[in-house]
mmCIF file of C-alpha atoms in Angstrom:
data_model
loop_
_atom_site.group_PDB
_atom_site.id
_atom_site.type_symbol
_atom_site.label_atom_id
_atom_site.label_comp_id
_atom_site.label_asym_id
_atom_site.label_seq_id
_atom_site.Cartn_x
_atom_site.Cartn_y
_atom_site.Cartn_z
ATOM 1 C CA MET A 17 -1.834 30.570 -1.467
ATOM 2 C CA LYS A 18 1.415 28.986 -0.160
ATOM 3 C CA THR A 19 4.333 30.000 -2.304
ATOM 4 C CA LEU A 20 7.471 29.887 -0.187
ATOM 5 C CA ALA A 21 7.120 26.994 2.274
ATOM 6 C CA LYS A 22 8.161 23.601 1.095
ATOM 7 C CA THR A 23 5.373 20.979 0.810
ATOM 8 C CA PRO A 24 5.893 18.106 3.352
ATOM 9 C CA VAL A 25 5.913 14.625 1.962
ATOM 10 C CA THR A 26 5.297 11.459 3.914
ATOM 11 C CA ILE A 27 6.499 8.110 2.444
ATOM 12 C CA VAL A 28 4.670 5.014 3.765
ATOM 13 C CA THR A 29 6.612 1.758 3.151
ATOM 14 C CA GLY A 30 6.283 -1.817 4.364
ATOM 15 C CA PHE A 31 5.732 -5.329 2.977
ATOM 16 C CA LEU A 32 2.554 -6.162 1.004
ATOM 17 C CA GLY A 33 -0.203 -6.868 3.550
ATOM 18 C CA SER A 34 1.372 -4.987 6.456
ATOM 19 C CA GLY A 35 -1.432 -2.414 6.438
ATOM 20 C CA LYS A 36 -0.118 0.501 4.404
ATOM 21 C CA THR A 37 -3.380 1.104 2.524
ATOM 22 C CA THR A 38 -5.486 0.850 5.751
ATOM 23 C CA LEU A 39 -3.167 3.501 7.338
ATOM 24 C CA LEU A 40 -3.546 5.738 4.319
ATOM 25 C CA ARG A 41 -7.290 5.454 4.331
ATOM 26 C CA HIS A 42 -7.299 6.321 8.048
ATOM 27 C CA MET A 43 -5.167 9.398 7.393
ATOM 28 C CA LEU A 44 -7.476 10.548 4.579
ATOM 29 C CA ASP A 45 -10.604 9.881 6.598
ATOM 30 C CA ASN A 46 -9.135 12.096 9.351
ATOM 31 C CA ALA A 47 -7.667 14.811 7.228
ATOM 32 C CA GLN A 48 -9.609 17.529 9.177
ATOM 33 C CA GLY A 49 -9.348 20.068 6.488
ATOM 34 C CA ARG A 50 -5.891 19.321 5.415
ATOM 35 C CA ARG A 51 -5.584 19.215 1.582
ATOM 36 C CA ILE A 52 -3.690 16.008 1.044
ATOM 37 C CA ALA A 53 -2.399 14.605 -2.279
ATOM 38 C CA VAL A 54 -1.952 10.843 -2.437
ATOM 39 C CA ILE A 55 0.339 8.922 -4.761
ATOM 40 C CA VAL A 56 -0.365 5.206 -4.615
ATOM 41 C CA ASN A 57 2.231 2.875 -6.169
ATOM 42 C CA GLU A 58 0.520 -0.418 -5.369
ATOM 43 C CA PHE A 59 -1.141 -3.439 -7.012
ATOM 44 C CA GLY A 60 -4.768 -3.461 -8.041
ATOM 45 C CA GLU A 61 -6.770 -1.028 -10.070
ATOM 46 C CA LEU A 62 -7.876 2.490 -9.231
ATOM 47 C CA GLY A 63 -11.506 1.433 -9.707
ATOM 48 C CA ILE A 64 -11.316 -0.937 -6.776
ATOM 49 C CA ASP A 65 -8.872 1.087 -4.612
ATOM 50 C CA GLY A 66 -11.009 4.140 -5.395
ATOM 51 C CA GLU A 67 -14.201 2.348 -4.285
ATOM 52 C CA ILE A 68 -12.455 1.478 -0.996
ATOM 53 C CA LEU A 69 -11.246 5.028 -0.603
ATOM 54 C CA LYS A 70 -14.787 6.192 -1.039
ATOM 55 C CA GLN A 71 -15.513 4.721 2.402
ATOM 56 C CA CYS A 72 -13.396 7.413 3.860
ATOM 57 C CA THR A 73 -15.961 9.912 2.493
ATOM 58 C CA ILE A 74 -13.496 11.326 -0.113
ATOM 59 C CA GLY A 75 -15.138 9.943 -3.298
ATOM 60 C CA CYS A 76 -12.202 9.075 -5.561
ATOM 61 C CA THR A 77 -12.986 9.443 -9.336
ATOM 62 C CA GLU A 78 -13.802 6.253 -11.203
ATOM 63 C CA GLU A 79 -11.761 6.873 -14.382
ATOM 64 C CA GLU A 80 -8.863 4.471 -14.696
ATOM 65 C CA ALA A 81 -5.904 6.241 -16.280
ATOM 66 C CA ASN A 82 -2.424 5.652 -14.803
ATOM 67 C CA GLY A 83 -0.776 8.728 -13.572
ATOM 68 C CA ARG A 84 -3.850 10.954 -13.775
ATOM 69 C CA ILE A 85 -4.561 13.064 -10.804
ATOM 70 C CA TYR A 86 -8.108 13.076 -9.451
ATOM 71 C CA GLU A 87 -9.950 15.567 -7.368
ATOM 72 C CA LEU A 88 -11.477 14.242 -4.223
ATOM 73 C CA ALA A 89 -14.636 15.428 -2.501
ATOM 74 C CA ASN A 90 -12.828 16.703 0.609
ATOM 75 C CA GLY A 91 -10.334 18.787 -1.404
ATOM 76 C CA CYS A 92 -7.665 16.099 -1.437
ATOM 77 C CA LEU A 93 -6.113 14.654 -4.545
ATOM 78 C CA CYS A 94 -5.537 11.082 -5.591
ATOM 79 C CA CYS A 95 -3.537 9.256 -8.275
ATOM 80 C CA THR A 96 -1.880 5.970 -9.018
ATOM 81 C CA VAL A 97 1.737 5.663 -10.255
ATOM 82 C CA GLN A 98 3.002 2.466 -11.755
ATOM 83 C CA GLU A 99 6.016 3.769 -13.580
ATOM 84 C CA GLU A 100 6.006 7.559 -14.010
ATOM 85 C CA PHE A 101 6.770 9.034 -10.654
ATOM 86 C CA PHE A 102 8.363 12.297 -11.662
ATOM 87 C CA PRO A 103 5.697 13.638 -14.043
ATOM 88 C CA VAL A 104 3.186 13.327 -11.278
ATOM 89 C CA MET A 105 5.470 14.986 -8.763
ATOM 90 C CA ARG A 106 6.092 17.882 -11.278
ATOM 91 C CA GLU A 107 2.295 18.371 -11.573
ATOM 92 C CA LEU A 108 1.927 18.279 -7.813
ATOM 93 C CA VAL A 109 4.758 20.795 -7.376
ATOM 94 C CA ALA A 110 3.058 23.075 -9.928
ATOM 95 C CA ARG A 111 -0.124 22.939 -7.799
ATOM 96 C CA ARG A 112 1.527 23.060 -4.380
ATOM 97 C CA GLY A 113 -0.337 26.174 -3.477
ATOM 98 C CA ASP A 114 -3.409 23.954 -3.229
ATOM 99 C CA ILE A 115 -1.788 21.178 -1.318
ATOM 100 C CA ASP A 116 -0.949 20.978 2.416
ATOM 101 C CA HIS A 117 0.649 17.494 2.418
ATOM 102 C CA ILE A 118 1.724 14.700 -0.004
ATOM 103 C CA LEU A 119 1.344 10.994 0.967
ATOM 104 C CA ILE A 120 3.217 8.355 -1.079
ATOM 105 C CA GLU A 121 2.426 4.721 -0.619
ATOM 106 C CA THR A 122 5.199 2.520 -1.949
ATOM 107 C CA SER A 123 4.729 -0.896 -3.519
ATOM 108 C CA GLY A 124 5.345 -3.959 -1.327
ATOM 109 C CA LEU A 125 8.979 -4.388 -2.119
ATOM 110 C CA ALA A 126 9.995 -0.785 -2.968
ATOM 111 C CA LEU A 127 13.082 0.202 -1.094
ATOM 112 C CA PRO A 128 12.436 3.606 0.420
ATOM 113 C CA LYS A 129 16.063 4.942 0.275
ATOM 114 C CA PRO A 130 16.297 5.674 -3.505
ATOM 115 C CA LEU A 131 12.849 7.252 -3.306
ATOM 116 C CA VAL A 132 13.952 9.570 -0.537
ATOM 117 C CA GLN A 133 17.206 10.286 -2.427
ATOM 118 C CA ALA A 134 15.056 11.513 -5.453
ATOM 119 C CA PHE A 135 14.016 14.447 -3.171
ATOM 120 C CA GLN A 136 17.563 15.699 -3.302
ATOM 121 C CA TRP A 137 17.146 16.584 -6.953
ATOM 122 C CA PRO A 138 16.904 20.356 -7.399
ATOM 123 C CA GLU A 139 13.495 20.321 -9.221
ATOM 124 C CA ILE A 140 11.851 18.569 -6.297
ATOM 125 C CA ARG A 141 14.032 19.786 -3.408
ATOM 126 C CA SER A 142 13.204 23.401 -3.977
ATOM 127 C CA ALA A 143 9.488 22.680 -3.522
ATOM 128 C CA CYS A 144 9.208 19.568 -1.301
ATOM 129 C CA THR A 145 10.769 18.016 1.856
ATOM 130 C CA VAL A 146 10.319 14.531 3.166
ATOM 131 C CA ASP A 147 8.495 15.057 6.395
ATOM 132 C CA ALA A 148 9.027 11.396 7.395
ATOM 133 C CA VAL A 149 9.428 7.853 6.152
ATOM 134 C CA ILE A 150 6.930 5.731 7.986
ATOM 135 C CA THR A 151 7.626 1.968 7.925
ATOM 136 C CA VAL A 152 4.579 -0.222 8.663
ATOM 137 C CA VAL A 153 5.519 -3.602 10.291
ATOM 138 C CA ASP A 154 3.314 -6.693 10.221
ATOM 139 C CA SER A 155 3.801 -7.558 13.850
ATOM 140 C CA PRO A 156 2.348 -11.071 13.871
ATOM 141 C CA ALA A 157 4.516 -11.956 10.846
ATOM 142 C CA VAL A 158 7.672 -10.663 12.539
ATOM 143 C CA ALA A 159 6.721 -12.552 15.729
ATOM 144 C CA ALA A 160 6.496 -15.699 13.518
ATOM 145 C CA GLY A 161 9.830 -15.051 12.024
ATOM 146 C CA THR A 162 8.553 -14.666 8.498
ATOM 147 C CA PHE A 163 8.410 -10.769 8.261
ATOM 148 C CA ALA A 164 5.578 -10.932 5.707
ATOM 149 C CA ALA A 165 2.130 -12.438 5.832
ATOM 150 C CA PHE A 166 3.001 -14.840 2.941
ATOM 151 C CA PRO A 167 6.835 -14.989 3.005
ATOM 152 C CA ASP A 168 7.227 -17.663 0.220
ATOM 153 C CA GLN A 169 5.280 -15.500 -2.260
ATOM 154 C CA VAL A 170 6.996 -12.209 -1.265
ATOM 155 C CA ASP A 171 10.341 -14.155 -1.625
ATOM 156 C CA ALA A 172 9.286 -15.344 -5.055
ATOM 157 C CA GLN A 173 8.507 -11.746 -5.904
ATOM 158 C CA ARG A 174 11.890 -10.675 -4.627
ATOM 159 C CA LYS A 175 13.750 -13.243 -6.878
ATOM 160 C CA LEU A 176 11.941 -11.851 -9.954
ATOM 161 C CA ASP A 177 12.821 -8.227 -9.196
ATOM 162 C CA PRO A 178 15.857 -7.172 -11.339
ATOM 163 C CA ASN A 179 16.591 -4.335 -8.935
ATOM 164 C CA LEU A 180 17.205 -6.574 -5.916
ATOM 165 C CA ASP A 181 20.096 -8.752 -5.015
ATOM 166 C CA HIS A 182 18.681 -12.229 -5.487
ATOM 167 C CA GLU A 183 20.791 -13.637 -2.658
ATOM 168 C CA SER A 184 19.305 -11.175 -0.134
ATOM 169 C CA PRO A 185 17.071 -12.966 2.341
ATOM 170 C CA LEU A 186 13.705 -11.429 3.264
ATOM 171 C CA HIS A 187 15.282 -10.171 6.516
ATOM 172 C CA GLU A 188 17.589 -7.960 4.649
ATOM 173 C CA LEU A 189 14.704 -6.303 2.720
ATOM 174 C CA PHE A 190 12.880 -5.886 6.101
ATOM 175 C CA ALA A 191 16.094 -4.303 7.560
ATOM 176 C CA ASP A 192 16.364 -1.943 4.581
ATOM 177 C CA GLN A 193 12.756 -0.697 5.052
ATOM 178 C CA LEU A 194 13.585 -0.005 8.676
ATOM 179 C CA ALA A 195 16.998 1.616 7.783
ATOM 180 C CA SER A 196 15.259 4.593 6.155
ATOM 181 C CA ALA A 197 12.468 4.954 8.750
ATOM 182 C CA ASP A 198 11.805 8.115 10.792
ATOM 183 C CA LEU A 199 8.842 6.402 12.492
ATOM 184 C CA VAL A 200 8.039 2.695 12.762
ATOM 185 C CA ILE A 201 4.515 1.422 13.308
ATOM 186 C CA LEU A 202 4.064 -2.026 14.850
ATOM 187 C CA ASN A 203 0.734 -2.748 13.122
ATOM 188 C CA LYS A 204 -1.800 -5.450 14.057
ATOM 189 C CA ALA A 205 -0.559 -5.162 17.694
ATOM 190 C CA ASP A 206 -3.924 -6.448 18.776
ATOM 191 C CA LEU A 207 -3.366 -9.823 17.094
ATOM 192 C CA ILE A 208 -0.438 -10.992 19.204
ATOM 193 C CA SER A 209 0.318 -11.317 22.960
ATOM 194 C CA PRO A 210 1.986 -8.544 24.893
ATOM 195 C CA GLU A 211 4.964 -10.807 25.291
ATOM 196 C CA ASP A 212 5.304 -11.396 21.614
ATOM 197 C CA LEU A 213 4.826 -7.664 20.901
ATOM 198 C CA ALA A 214 7.677 -6.843 23.246
ATOM 199 C CA LYS A 215 9.864 -9.261 21.346
ATOM 200 C CA VAL A 216 8.974 -7.666 18.016
ATOM 201 C CA ARG A 217 9.713 -4.167 19.450
ATOM 202 C CA ALA A 218 13.107 -5.356 20.615
ATOM 203 C CA GLU A 219 13.921 -7.002 17.259
ATOM 204 C CA VAL A 220 12.916 -3.807 15.324
ATOM 205 C CA ALA A 221 14.788 -1.572 17.715
ATOM 206 C CA GLU A 222 18.020 -3.444 16.951
ATOM 207 C CA GLU A 223 17.746 -2.107 13.365
ATOM 208 C CA LEU A 224 17.078 1.490 14.143
ATOM 209 C CA PRO A 225 18.980 4.549 15.336
ATOM 210 C CA PRO A 226 17.899 5.452 18.916
ATOM 211 C CA ALA A 227 16.068 8.641 17.710
ATOM 212 C CA VAL A 228 13.584 6.696 15.616
ATOM 213 C CA LYS A 229 10.338 6.200 17.539
ATOM 214 C CA ILE A 230 8.429 2.895 17.536
ATOM 215 C CA ILE A 231 4.706 3.055 18.109
ATOM 216 C CA GLU A 232 2.005 0.382 18.207
ATOM 217 C CA ALA A 233 -1.237 0.366 16.296
ATOM 218 C CA SER A 234 -4.280 -1.688 15.348
ATOM 219 C CA SER A 235 -5.556 -1.191 11.724
ATOM 220 C CA GLY A 236 -3.325 1.906 11.441
ATOM 221 C CA ARG A 237 -5.512 3.906 13.850
ATOM 222 C CA LEU A 238 -3.282 6.689 15.103
ATOM 223 C CA PRO A 239 -3.847 10.362 15.542
ATOM 224 C CA LEU A 240 -2.720 12.446 12.596
ATOM 225 C CA ASP A 241 -0.643 14.609 14.845
ATOM 226 C CA VAL A 242 1.591 11.574 15.513
ATOM 227 C CA LEU A 243 1.896 10.825 11.785
ATOM 228 C CA LEU A 244 2.204 14.179 10.149
ATOM 229 C CA GLY A 245 4.359 17.155 10.943
ATOM 230 C CA LEU A 246 7.503 15.213 12.022
ATOM 231 C CA GLY A 247 9.769 17.602 10.114
ATOM 232 C CA ALA A 248 12.441 14.927 9.631
ATOM 233 C CA GLY A 249 13.955 16.391 6.461
ATOM 234 C CA SER A 250 14.849 12.872 5.498
ATOM 235 C CA GLU A 251 16.492 13.787 2.195
ATOM 236 C CA ASP A 252 19.215 15.664 4.172
ATOM 237 C CA HIS A 253 20.401 12.619 6.054
ATOM 238 C CA ILE A 254 19.312 9.641 3.960
ATOM 239 C CA ASP A 255 22.740 9.154 2.381
ATOM 240 C CA GLY A 256 24.125 8.340 5.874
ATOM 241 C CA ARG A 257 21.606 5.582 6.393
ATOM 242 C CA HIS A 258 23.233 2.253 5.490
ATOM 243 C CA SER A 259 21.155 -0.316 3.696
ATOM 244 C CA HIS A 260 21.996 -3.726 2.128
ATOM 245 C CA HIS A 261 21.154 -2.496 -1.361
ATOM 246 C CA ASP A 262 23.114 0.737 -1.516
ATOM 247 C CA HIS A 263 25.391 -0.588 -4.257
ATOM 248 C CA HIS A 264 22.436 -1.225 -6.642
ATOM 249 C CA HIS A 265 21.621 2.473 -7.043
ATOM 250 C CA ASP A 266 24.999 4.066 -7.690
ATOM 251 C CA GLY A 267 24.783 6.457 -10.621
ATOM 252 C CA ASP A 268 21.066 5.970 -10.800
ATOM 253 C CA GLU A 269 20.344 9.595 -11.380
ATOM 254 C CA GLY A 270 17.291 10.521 -13.318
ATOM 255 C CA HIS A 271 15.890 7.046 -13.200
ATOM 256 C CA ASP A 272 12.934 5.789 -11.203
ATOM 257 C CA ASP A 273 12.809 2.082 -10.583
ATOM 258 C CA HIS A 274 10.121 1.700 -7.999
ATOM 259 C CA ASP A 275 7.909 -0.385 -10.198
ATOM 260 C CA HIS A 276 8.041 -3.701 -8.396
ATOM 261 C CA ASP A 277 4.795 -5.116 -9.773
ATOM 262 C CA ALA A 278 6.108 -8.728 -10.352
ATOM 263 C CA PHE A 279 2.675 -10.121 -9.613
ATOM 264 C CA ASP A 280 -0.391 -10.523 -11.782
ATOM 265 C CA SER A 281 -3.493 -8.436 -11.017
ATOM 266 C CA ILE A 282 -6.679 -10.014 -12.360
ATOM 267 C CA SER A 283 -10.051 -8.284 -12.411
ATOM 268 C CA ILE A 284 -13.114 -10.531 -12.240
ATOM 269 C CA GLU A 285 -16.764 -9.600 -12.535
ATOM 270 C CA LEU A 286 -19.339 -12.082 -11.188
ATOM 271 C CA PRO A 287 -23.148 -12.248 -10.608
ATOM 272 C CA GLN A 288 -24.711 -12.110 -7.183
ATOM 273 C CA GLY A 289 -24.040 -14.972 -4.871
ATOM 274 C CA GLU A 290 -24.412 -16.143 -1.251
ATOM 275 C CA GLU A 291 -21.821 -14.596 1.024
ATOM 276 C CA ARG A 292 -20.804 -17.890 2.722
ATOM 277 C CA VAL A 293 -20.383 -19.636 -0.646
ATOM 278 C CA LEU A 294 -18.316 -16.745 -2.078
ATOM 279 C CA MET A 295 -16.030 -16.532 0.990
ATOM 280 C CA GLU A 296 -15.440 -20.329 1.062
ATOM 281 C CA ALA A 297 -14.609 -20.334 -2.707
ATOM 282 C CA LEU A 298 -12.236 -17.394 -2.305
ATOM 283 C CA THR A 299 -10.489 -19.049 0.692
ATOM 284 C CA GLN A 300 -10.077 -22.284 -1.344
ATOM 285 C CA LEU A 301 -8.668 -20.379 -4.356
ATOM 286 C CA VAL A 302 -6.157 -18.498 -2.088
ATOM 287 C CA VAL A 303 -4.836 -21.778 -0.704
ATOM 288 C CA LYS A 304 -4.705 -23.639 -4.008
ATOM 289 C CA HIS A 305 -3.338 -20.819 -6.210
ATOM 290 C CA GLY A 306 -1.256 -18.858 -3.737
ATOM 291 C CA ILE A 307 -3.329 -15.677 -4.185
ATOM 292 C CA LEU A 308 -1.721 -12.953 -2.090
ATOM 293 C CA ARG A 309 -4.460 -10.299 -1.986
ATOM 294 C CA VAL A 310 -8.135 -9.967 -2.738
ATOM 295 C CA LYS A 311 -9.841 -6.558 -3.041
ATOM 296 C CA GLY A 312 -13.297 -5.679 -4.131
ATOM 297 C CA PHE A 313 -16.990 -5.767 -3.340
ATOM 298 C CA ALA A 314 -19.852 -8.317 -3.728
ATOM 299 C CA ALA A 315 -23.526 -8.344 -4.434
ATOM 300 C CA ILE A 316 -25.408 -10.584 -1.985
ATOM 301 C CA PRO A 317 -28.935 -11.678 -2.915
ATOM 302 C CA GLY A 318 -31.544 -9.932 -0.712
ATOM 303 C CA LYS A 319 -29.118 -7.419 0.833
ATOM 304 C CA PRO A 320 -29.602 -3.761 0.026
ATOM 305 C CA MET A 321 -25.961 -2.982 0.722
ATOM 306 C CA ARG A 322 -22.651 -3.915 -0.895
ATOM 307 C CA LEU A 323 -20.234 -6.283 0.823
ATOM 308 C CA LEU A 324 -16.738 -4.792 0.776
ATOM 309 C CA ILE A 325 -14.021 -7.471 0.869
ATOM 310 C CA GLN A 326 -10.290 -7.321 1.470
ATOM 311 C CA GLY A 327 -8.120 -10.315 1.977
ATOM 312 C CA VAL A 328 -4.418 -10.994 2.783
ATOM 313 C CA GLY A 329 -3.701 -14.560 2.336
ATOM 314 C CA THR A 330 -6.460 -16.452 4.031
ATOM 315 C CA ARG A 331 -7.344 -13.524 6.404
ATOM 316 C CA PHE A 332 -10.378 -11.744 5.169
ATOM 317 C CA ASP A 333 -12.010 -8.527 6.385
ATOM 318 C CA LYS A 334 -15.566 -7.853 5.136
ATOM 319 C CA HIS A 335 -18.334 -5.535 6.016
ATOM 320 C CA PHE A 336 -21.446 -3.968 4.223
ATOM 321 C CA ASP A 337 -20.217 -0.512 3.398
ATOM 322 C CA ARG A 338 -23.040 1.325 1.594
ATOM 323 C CA ALA A 339 -26.456 0.854 -0.090
ATOM 324 C CA TRP A 340 -26.528 0.022 -3.798
ATOM 325 C CA ALA A 341 -27.532 3.082 -5.937
ATOM 326 C CA ALA A 342 -30.786 2.850 -7.785
ATOM 327 C CA ASP A 343 -29.024 2.973 -11.169
ATOM 328 C CA GLU A 344 -26.178 0.716 -10.195
ATOM 329 C CA SER A 345 -25.673 -2.840 -11.503
ATOM 330 C CA ARG A 346 -25.676 -5.353 -8.591
ATOM 331 C CA VAL A 347 -22.578 -7.287 -9.540
ATOM 332 C CA THR A 348 -19.496 -8.574 -7.775
ATOM 333 C CA LYS A 349 -16.198 -6.974 -8.690
ATOM 334 C CA LEU A 350 -12.944 -8.416 -7.436
ATOM 335 C CA VAL A 351 -9.239 -7.951 -8.023
ATOM 336 C CA LEU A 352 -7.025 -11.034 -7.259
ATOM 337 C CA ILE A 353 -3.338 -10.519 -6.952
ATOM 338 C CA GLY A 354 -0.738 -13.340 -7.143
ATOM 339 C CA GLN A 355 1.849 -14.946 -9.259
ATOM 340 C CA ASP A 356 1.256 -16.743 -12.579
ATOM 341 C CA LEU A 357 -2.512 -16.588 -12.167
ATOM 342 C CA ASP A 358 -4.875 -18.182 -14.755
ATOM 343 C CA ALA A 359 -7.604 -15.561 -15.128
ATOM 344 C CA GLU A 360 -10.066 -17.874 -17.002
ATOM 345 C CA LEU A 361 -9.627 -20.704 -14.487
ATOM 346 C CA LEU A 362 -10.032 -18.526 -11.443
ATOM 347 C CA GLU A 363 -13.205 -16.857 -12.897
ATOM 348 C CA SER A 364 -14.719 -20.085 -14.051
ATOM 349 C CA THR A 365 -14.085 -21.678 -10.583
ATOM 350 C CA LEU A 366 -15.749 -18.846 -8.836
ATOM 351 C CA ARG A 367 -18.755 -18.756 -11.285
ATOM 352 C CA LYS A 368 -19.172 -22.510 -10.823
ATOM 353 C CA ALA A 369 -19.130 -22.261 -6.991
ATOM 354 C CA LEU A 370 -21.727 -19.448 -7.018
ATOM 355 C CA SER A 371 -24.044 -21.297 -9.377
ATOM 356 C CA GLU A 372 -24.182 -24.583 -7.273
#
């Protein structure tokens, strides 16, 4: 049992769609005996995210209760946090003898600096230290000058967020995510040319102190030795890191405002359907209704395995992940994330497409 050493905490930040969840899944899948606790502050439901996490062989519990902590098959822990960050941290602190590392995945617009500053509070500081803030960058989006996969929708989300300066352009939010970083990952490096990647690296480097390392990755695949054990002690020097939104958090003690869920999250259950028809229908919905993310799995007639689906904008990743269990209903379950979504319209459109 560990009783004296502080538990290291890694905070993973970056815009929605940059690849934070993929990086987190990679880290859990390669835990190699480390007992990792995960706090996910993201859109979607634990049922869907839990299903996806299962593909890392960790088996996240299916119950959906916000803030609950779930035991995972490999000794790790998992929970979602939408509002109550500190009660979960207190519970993890109480169990820190069973934990080797804590991972926190922030929501798409959460500014990391106030979260890091929370680790200066005596109750947490005595038990935990921020091992590193890792900022995940969507390299193709930065190369295109948009910083996020769907800049208009992220910008709309920004304008609805009462914690953000509504005059701040997306570039300032991007700069603030870099301002707190101890490590920057240029993700999706395989999707752009070496020349464009070099430009992205140079642009990112302009926002960083010289000591902050920049590394490239595809789908977040990096050795855990590179990601964990950095020993940055970020809470000790975070106050000296300038960001565009510093003035918004003066006197903010005792308050957590990391709930940036300005988008709707809609769960849809559908009957089996042809893969091509479903993917075409989803693509059309994304374009027409500005859907930002699609997560879930589908039942395809005649296929003994589930089709796992993840989409950012019109970019979809899909693969058959596991066989259906004998006692399992072969249905399609999807979570659609966007702004001002009409759940009934979206579901009826998909049902009509699948029935034709």
